[in-house]
Coordinates of C-alpha atoms in Angstrom, one line a residue:
M33 CA 57.8 146.5 54.4
R34 CA 54.6 144.9 55.8
S35 CA 51.7 147.2 56.8
F36 CA 50.3 147.5 60.3
S37 CA 47.1 145.7 59.1
E38 CA 49.1 142.7 57.9
I39 CA 51.1 142.5 61.2
Y40 CA 47.9 142.8 63.3
S41 CA 46.1 140.1 61.2
D42 CA 49.0 137.7 61.5
Y43 CA 49.6 138.1 65.2
F44 CA 46.3 139.0 66.7
S45 CA 43.2 138.5 64.5
S46 CA 44.2 135.5 62.4
T47 CA 42.2 132.4 63.1
A48 CA 44.0 130.1 60.7
V49 CA 45.1 126.7 62.0
Y50 CA 47.1 124.0 60.3
S51 CA 46.5 120.9 62.4
Y52 CA 43.9 119.3 64.7
R53 CA 46.1 119.9 67.7
E54 CA 46.1 123.7 66.9
D55 CA 42.4 123.7 66.5
E56 CA 41.9 122.0 69.9
R57 CA 44.1 124.4 71.8
I58 CA 42.6 126.2 74.8
F59 CA 43.9 129.5 73.5
R60 CA 43.3 129.0 69.9
T61 CA 44.5 132.4 68.6
R62 CA 47.4 134.8 69.5
F63 CA 44.7 137.4 70.4
M64 CA 43.4 135.1 73.2
R65 CA 46.9 134.2 74.4
V66 CA 48.0 137.9 74.5
W67 CA 45.0 138.9 76.5
F68 CA 45.5 136.1 78.9
L69 CA 49.1 137.1 79.4
I70 CA 47.9 140.7 79.9
L71 CA 45.5 139.5 82.6
L72 CA 48.3 137.6 84.4
I73 CA 50.6 140.6 84.3
A74 CA 47.8 142.9 85.5
V75 CA 47.1 140.7 88.5
A76 CA 50.8 140.4 89.3
I77 CA 51.3 144.2 89.2
T78 CA 48.2 144.7 91.4
L79 CA 49.4 142.3 94.0
V80 CA 52.9 143.9 94.1
A81 CA 51.5 147.4 94.2
S82 CA 49.1 146.5 97.1
M83 CA 52.1 145.3 99.1
F84 CA 53.4 148.9 99.1
G85 CA 50.0 150.3 99.9
I86 CA 49.2 151.4 96.4
G87 CA 46.0 150.5 94.6
A88 CA 43.7 147.8 95.9
N89 CA 43.0 147.4 99.6
E90 CA 41.6 144.5 101.7
Y91 CA 38.0 145.4 100.8
H92 CA 38.8 145.3 97.1
Y93 CA 40.5 141.9 97.5
F94 CA 37.5 140.6 99.5
I95 CA 35.2 141.5 96.5
G96 CA 37.7 139.8 94.2
N97 CA 37.6 136.7 96.4
L98 CA 33.8 136.7 96.2
I99 CA 34.1 136.8 92.4
L100 CA 36.6 133.9 92.3
V101 CA 34.6 131.7 94.7
N102 CA 31.4 132.4 92.7
L103 CA 33.2 131.7 89.5
I104 CA 34.4 128.2 90.7
A105 CA 30.9 127.3 91.8
A106 CA 29.2 128.8 88.7
I107 CA 31.5 126.8 86.3
G108 CA 29.9 123.6 87.6
L109 CA 26.4 124.9 87.0
Q110 CA 27.5 126.0 83.5
L111 CA 28.6 122.4 82.8
L112 CA 25.3 121.1 84.0
I113 CA 22.9 123.6 82.4
G114 CA 24.8 125.1 79.5
F115 CA 26.6 122.0 78.2
T116 CA 24.3 119.1 79.3
G117 CA 21.0 120.9 79.3
L118 CA 19.9 119.7 82.8
L119 CA 18.1 122.3 84.9
S120 CA 19.0 122.7 88.6
L121 CA 17.8 124.9 91.4
G122 CA 19.8 123.2 94.1
H123 CA 23.3 124.5 93.4
A124 CA 23.5 126.5 96.7
A125 CA 22.6 123.3 98.5
F126 CA 25.6 121.5 97.0
M127 CA 27.7 124.5 98.1
G128 CA 26.3 124.1 101.6
V129 CA 27.3 120.4 101.6
G130 CA 30.8 121.3 100.7
A131 CA 31.0 124.2 103.2
Y132 CA 29.8 122.1 106.2
T133 CA 31.9 119.1 105.2
S134 CA 35.0 121.2 105.2
A135 CA 34.1 123.0 108.4
L136 CA 33.4 119.7 110.3
L137 CA 36.7 118.1 109.0
I138 CA 38.7 121.1 110.1
T139 CA 37.0 121.7 113.5
E140 CA 36.4 118.1 114.6
F141 CA 39.3 116.2 113.0
G142 CA 42.0 118.9 112.5
C143 CA 42.0 118.2 108.7
P144 CA 44.3 120.5 106.7
F145 CA 42.4 123.2 104.8
I146 CA 43.5 122.1 101.3
L147 CA 42.5 118.5 102.0
S148 CA 39.1 119.5 103.4
I149 CA 38.4 121.3 100.1
L150 CA 39.0 118.1 98.1
V151 CA 36.9 116.0 100.5
A152 CA 34.1 118.6 100.4
G153 CA 34.0 118.5 96.6
L154 CA 33.9 114.7 96.7
M155 CA 31.1 114.7 99.3
A156 CA 29.1 117.2 97.2
A157 CA 29.7 115.0 94.1
L158 CA 28.2 112.0 96.0
F159 CA 25.1 114.0 96.7
G160 CA 25.1 115.1 93.1
I161 CA 25.0 111.5 91.9
I162 CA 22.1 110.8 94.2
V163 CA 20.2 113.9 93.0
G164 CA 21.0 113.0 89.4
I165 CA 19.5 109.5 89.5
P166 CA 15.9 110.7 88.8
S167 CA 17.3 112.5 85.6
L168 CA 17.0 109.2 83.7
R169 CA 13.2 109.3 84.0
I170 CA 12.5 113.1 84.3
K171 CA 13.9 116.2 82.7
G172 CA 13.1 119.8 82.1
F173 CA 10.7 121.4 84.6
Y174 CA 10.2 118.2 86.6
L175 CA 13.9 117.7 87.1
M176 CA 14.2 121.3 88.2
V177 CA 11.5 120.6 90.8
A178 CA 13.5 117.6 92.0
T179 CA 16.6 119.7 92.5
L180 CA 14.5 122.3 94.3
A181 CA 13.3 119.6 96.7
F182 CA 16.9 118.7 97.4
Q183 CA 17.6 122.4 98.1
F184 CA 14.9 122.5 100.8
V185 CA 16.0 119.2 102.3
I186 CA 19.5 120.4 102.7
E187 CA 18.3 123.8 104.1
Y188 CA 16.1 122.0 106.7
T189 CA 18.9 119.6 107.6
I190 CA 21.5 122.3 108.2
I191 CA 19.2 124.3 110.4
H192 CA 17.6 121.5 112.4
W193 CA 20.5 119.0 112.8
D194 CA 21.9 121.0 115.7
N195 CA 24.2 118.4 117.0
L196 CA 26.1 118.2 113.8
T197 CA 25.8 121.6 112.1
R198 CA 25.1 123.7 115.2
G199 CA 21.9 125.1 113.6
I200 CA 21.6 128.8 112.9
R201 CA 24.7 129.5 114.9
G202 CA 26.9 127.9 112.3
I203 CA 30.4 126.6 112.7
E204 CA 33.3 129.0 113.3
L205 CA 36.5 128.2 111.4
P206 CA 40.1 129.1 112.2
T207 CA 42.2 131.2 109.9
P208 CA 43.0 128.9 106.8
D209 CA 46.5 128.2 105.9
L210 CA 48.2 126.5 103.0
F211 CA 51.2 124.3 103.9
G212 CA 52.0 126.5 106.9
I213 CA 51.4 129.8 105.0
S214 CA 48.7 131.8 106.6
L215 CA 45.8 133.0 104.3
Q216 CA 44.5 135.5 106.9
K217 CA 44.8 138.5 104.6
N218 CA 42.4 138.8 101.7
Q219 CA 45.3 139.5 99.4
A220 CA 46.9 136.1 100.2
Y221 CA 43.5 134.4 99.9
F222 CA 43.0 136.1 96.6
L223 CA 46.2 134.7 95.2
F224 CA 45.3 131.2 96.3
L225 CA 41.8 131.5 94.8
F226 CA 43.1 133.0 91.6
V227 CA 45.4 129.9 91.0
L228 CA 42.5 127.6 91.9
A229 CA 40.1 129.4 89.6
I230 CA 42.5 129.1 86.6
F231 CA 43.0 125.4 87.4
F232 CA 39.3 124.7 87.6
M233 CA 38.6 126.7 84.5
W234 CA 41.4 124.8 82.7
G235 CA 39.8 121.5 83.9
A236 CA 36.3 122.5 82.7
K237 CA 37.7 123.6 79.3
N238 CA 39.4 120.2 78.9
I239 CA 36.2 118.4 79.9
T240 CA 34.2 120.3 77.3
R241 CA 36.6 119.4 74.5
S242 CA 37.0 115.8 75.5
K243 CA 34.7 112.8 74.8
I244 CA 32.8 113.6 77.9
G245 CA 32.1 117.1 76.9
R246 CA 31.0 116.1 73.4
A247 CA 28.6 113.6 75.1
F248 CA 27.2 116.3 77.3
I249 CA 26.5 118.5 74.3
A250 CA 24.9 115.7 72.4
I251 CA 22.6 115.0 75.3
R252 CA 21.7 118.7 75.5
D253 CA 20.9 119.0 71.8
N254 CA 18.9 115.7 71.5
D255 CA 19.2 113.0 74.1
V256 CA 17.2 110.5 72.0
S257 CA 19.6 110.8 69.1
A258 CA 22.6 110.7 71.5
E259 CA 21.4 107.4 72.9
I260 CA 20.9 106.0 69.3
I261 CA 24.5 106.6 68.4
G262 CA 25.7 104.8 71.5
I263 CA 26.0 107.4 74.3
S264 CA 25.0 106.2 77.7
I265 CA 22.5 108.8 78.7
F266 CA 22.2 107.8 82.3
R267 CA 25.9 107.5 82.9
Y268 CA 26.8 110.9 81.4
K269 CA 23.9 112.6 83.2
L270 CA 25.1 111.3 86.5
L271 CA 28.6 112.3 85.6
S272 CA 27.4 115.8 84.8
F273 CA 25.6 116.1 88.1
A274 CA 28.7 114.8 89.9
I275 CA 31.1 117.2 88.3
S276 CA 28.8 120.2 88.8
A277 CA 28.3 119.3 92.4
F278 CA 32.0 118.8 92.9
Y279 CA 32.7 122.4 91.7
A280 CA 29.9 123.6 93.9
G281 CA 31.3 121.7 96.9
V282 CA 34.7 123.2 96.4
G283 CA 33.2 126.6 96.0
G284 CA 31.3 126.2 99.3
A285 CA 34.4 125.1 101.2
L286 CA 36.4 128.0 99.8
F287 CA 33.5 130.4 100.7
A288 CA 33.4 129.1 104.3
G289 CA 37.2 129.6 104.5
L290 CA 36.8 133.1 103.2
L291 CA 34.1 134.0 105.8
R292 CA 35.8 131.9 108.6
T293 CA 32.4 130.4 109.3
A294 CA 29.8 128.1 107.8
I295 CA 26.3 129.5 108.3
P296 CA 23.0 128.3 106.8
E297 CA 22.0 131.8 105.5
E298 CA 24.6 131.6 102.8
Y299 CA 23.2 128.4 101.1
V300 CA 19.5 129.1 100.8
F301 CA 17.3 129.0 97.8
I302 CA 17.8 132.6 96.7
N303 CA 21.5 131.9 96.2
S304 CA 20.6 129.1 93.8
I305 CA 18.6 131.6 91.8
I306 CA 21.6 134.0 91.8
F307 CA 23.9 131.3 90.4
L308 CA 21.4 130.5 87.8
A309 CA 21.3 134.2 86.9
M310 CA 25.1 134.2 86.6
V311 CA 25.0 131.5 84.0
L312 CA 22.1 133.0 82.1
V313 CA 23.4 136.5 82.1
G314 CA 26.9 135.3 81.1
G315 CA 25.6 133.1 78.3
L316 CA 24.7 129.4 78.2
G317 CA 27.3 127.0 76.8
R318 CA 30.3 129.3 77.0
L319 CA 32.8 129.1 79.8
V320 CA 34.0 132.6 79.1
G321 CA 30.4 133.7 79.5
T322 CA 30.4 132.3 83.0
V323 CA 33.3 134.7 83.9
F324 CA 31.3 137.7 82.5
G325 CA 28.1 136.6 84.3
V326 CA 29.8 136.1 87.6
I327 CA 31.5 139.5 87.5
F328 CA 28.3 141.2 86.5
V329 CA 26.0 139.6 89.1
T330 CA 28.6 139.9 91.9
L331 CA 29.5 143.6 91.2
V332 CA 26.0 145.0 90.5
P333 CA 24.8 144.7 94.2
V334 CA 28.1 146.1 95.4
L335 CA 27.9 149.1 93.0
L336 CA 24.2 149.7 94.0
D337 CA 25.3 149.7 97.7
L338 CA 27.9 152.3 96.9
L339 CA 25.4 154.4 95.0
V340 CA 22.8 154.3 97.8
S341 CA 25.5 155.2 100.4
F342 CA 26.7 158.1 98.2
I343 CA 23.2 159.5 97.8
A344 CA 22.4 159.1 101.5
R345 CA 25.7 160.8 102.4
V346 CA 25.4 163.7 100.0
Y347 CA 21.6 164.5 100.3
D348 CA 19.8 162.9 103.3
P349 CA 20.7 159.8 105.4
N350 CA 17.0 158.9 105.6
F351 CA 17.2 158.1 101.9
T352 CA 18.8 154.8 102.8
M353 CA 15.5 153.7 104.3
Y354 CA 13.7 154.3 101.0
L355 CA 16.4 153.3 98.5
G356 CA 17.7 150.3 100.4
P357 CA 14.8 148.0 99.5
M358 CA 14.9 149.2 95.9
K359 CA 18.3 147.6 95.3
E360 CA 16.8 144.2 95.0
V361 CA 14.2 145.6 92.5
V362 CA 16.9 147.3 90.4
F363 CA 19.1 144.2 90.5
G364 CA 16.3 141.9 89.4
G365 CA 15.1 144.3 86.8
L366 CA 18.6 144.5 85.3
I367 CA 18.8 140.8 85.0
I368 CA 15.3 140.6 83.4
L369 CA 16.1 143.4 80.9
F370 CA 19.4 141.8 80.1
I371 CA 17.9 138.4 79.3
I372 CA 15.1 140.1 77.2
F373 CA 17.4 142.3 75.1
E374 CA 20.5 140.2 75.1
P375 CA 19.4 136.6 75.1
E376 CA 22.9 135.3 74.2
G377 CA 24.2 136.9 77.4
L378 CA 27.3 139.0 77.9
V379 CA 29.3 136.5 75.8
G380 CA 27.2 137.6 72.8
V381 CA 28.4 141.2 73.4
W382 CA 32.0 140.0 73.7
I383 CA 31.7 137.9 70.5
R384 CA 30.6 141.0 68.5
I385 CA 33.4 143.1 69.9
R386 CA 35.9 140.3 69.2
D387 CA 34.7 139.9 65.6
Y388 CA 34.9 143.6 65.1
F389 CA 38.6 143.6 66.0
K390 CA 39.4 140.6 63.9
I391 CA 39.3 142.9 60.8
W392 CA 40.3 146.1 62.6
P393 CA 41.5 148.7 61.6
L394 CA 39.5 148.1 58.4
P395 CA 36.0 147.2 59.6
Y396 CA 33.3 146.4 57.1
I397 CA 30.9 149.3 56.7
S398 CA 27.4 148.6 55.3
E399 CA 25.9 151.4 53.3

């Protein structure tokens, strides 16, 4: 009779593959496939339970929606920075282009919500190509400054082109629907975003393991060597900017649909920094790290708000005045400490845990 260790190794921890097709699978091991199945089952159980008033409420689903919207947008930035090595501080601006494109299509032309999301992504991709043109001549810090300039140009345009964007008032949106099905409740919107997030994650994973993804990685590692072996540097840099901006534009349209409005305050420079933090904290060059980084950066401010509210409620309501401004300091400090002491990001922690369980329950012990 086979031992537990043998069964566990065969079905969960084994990384043996027998063909190139197996080696290129998205879920390469049974361990990964089982955990993905567990995730789907957990989401399904949560949705069903909430329909009977058990478990998650509308607020919890709203936080989940924020995580999924941020994840879709952050995947694009990961492809640009983590896989192609091109720095950008204008990701929130691309989201703003997508949000306002979707809002104008819906309010002015009666465009269906799902179609407006696609057009928003394409419009942002067009702007991404324009911003990516200088990447042939400049890179590193200078390219980052160029994207920063684009960020400020978009901010100024959104606020001051009142006839089109309605300035600081923003554009109010109707309740989104999908083929006649209302997405008014956060639970319904969560299910819609969850499917989209899986689809866009699947798309990004396929990009990274394709010819395009390998060209991105070659450019990131050494663009001169990549050009010598025949990779068109300019074309693939533009493509990387376009794909990254497309993801951001889709995320911006989805965020506007979630808030039922498109307002300039949501697409300012500080949000570009936050998306950059998501990618860095999660881990560069790893899509699963993007998931970890988005969850961490999105939930930390929420948990800090809950902590401040609890302290103010239990001890003294005036504590909110003193502790409120400290949330930003704590948030920034956590990110700085994390980057210093865990430079590989949360994905580095995950890899160590995963490697430990590959040989569990007989871990190697060094004496």
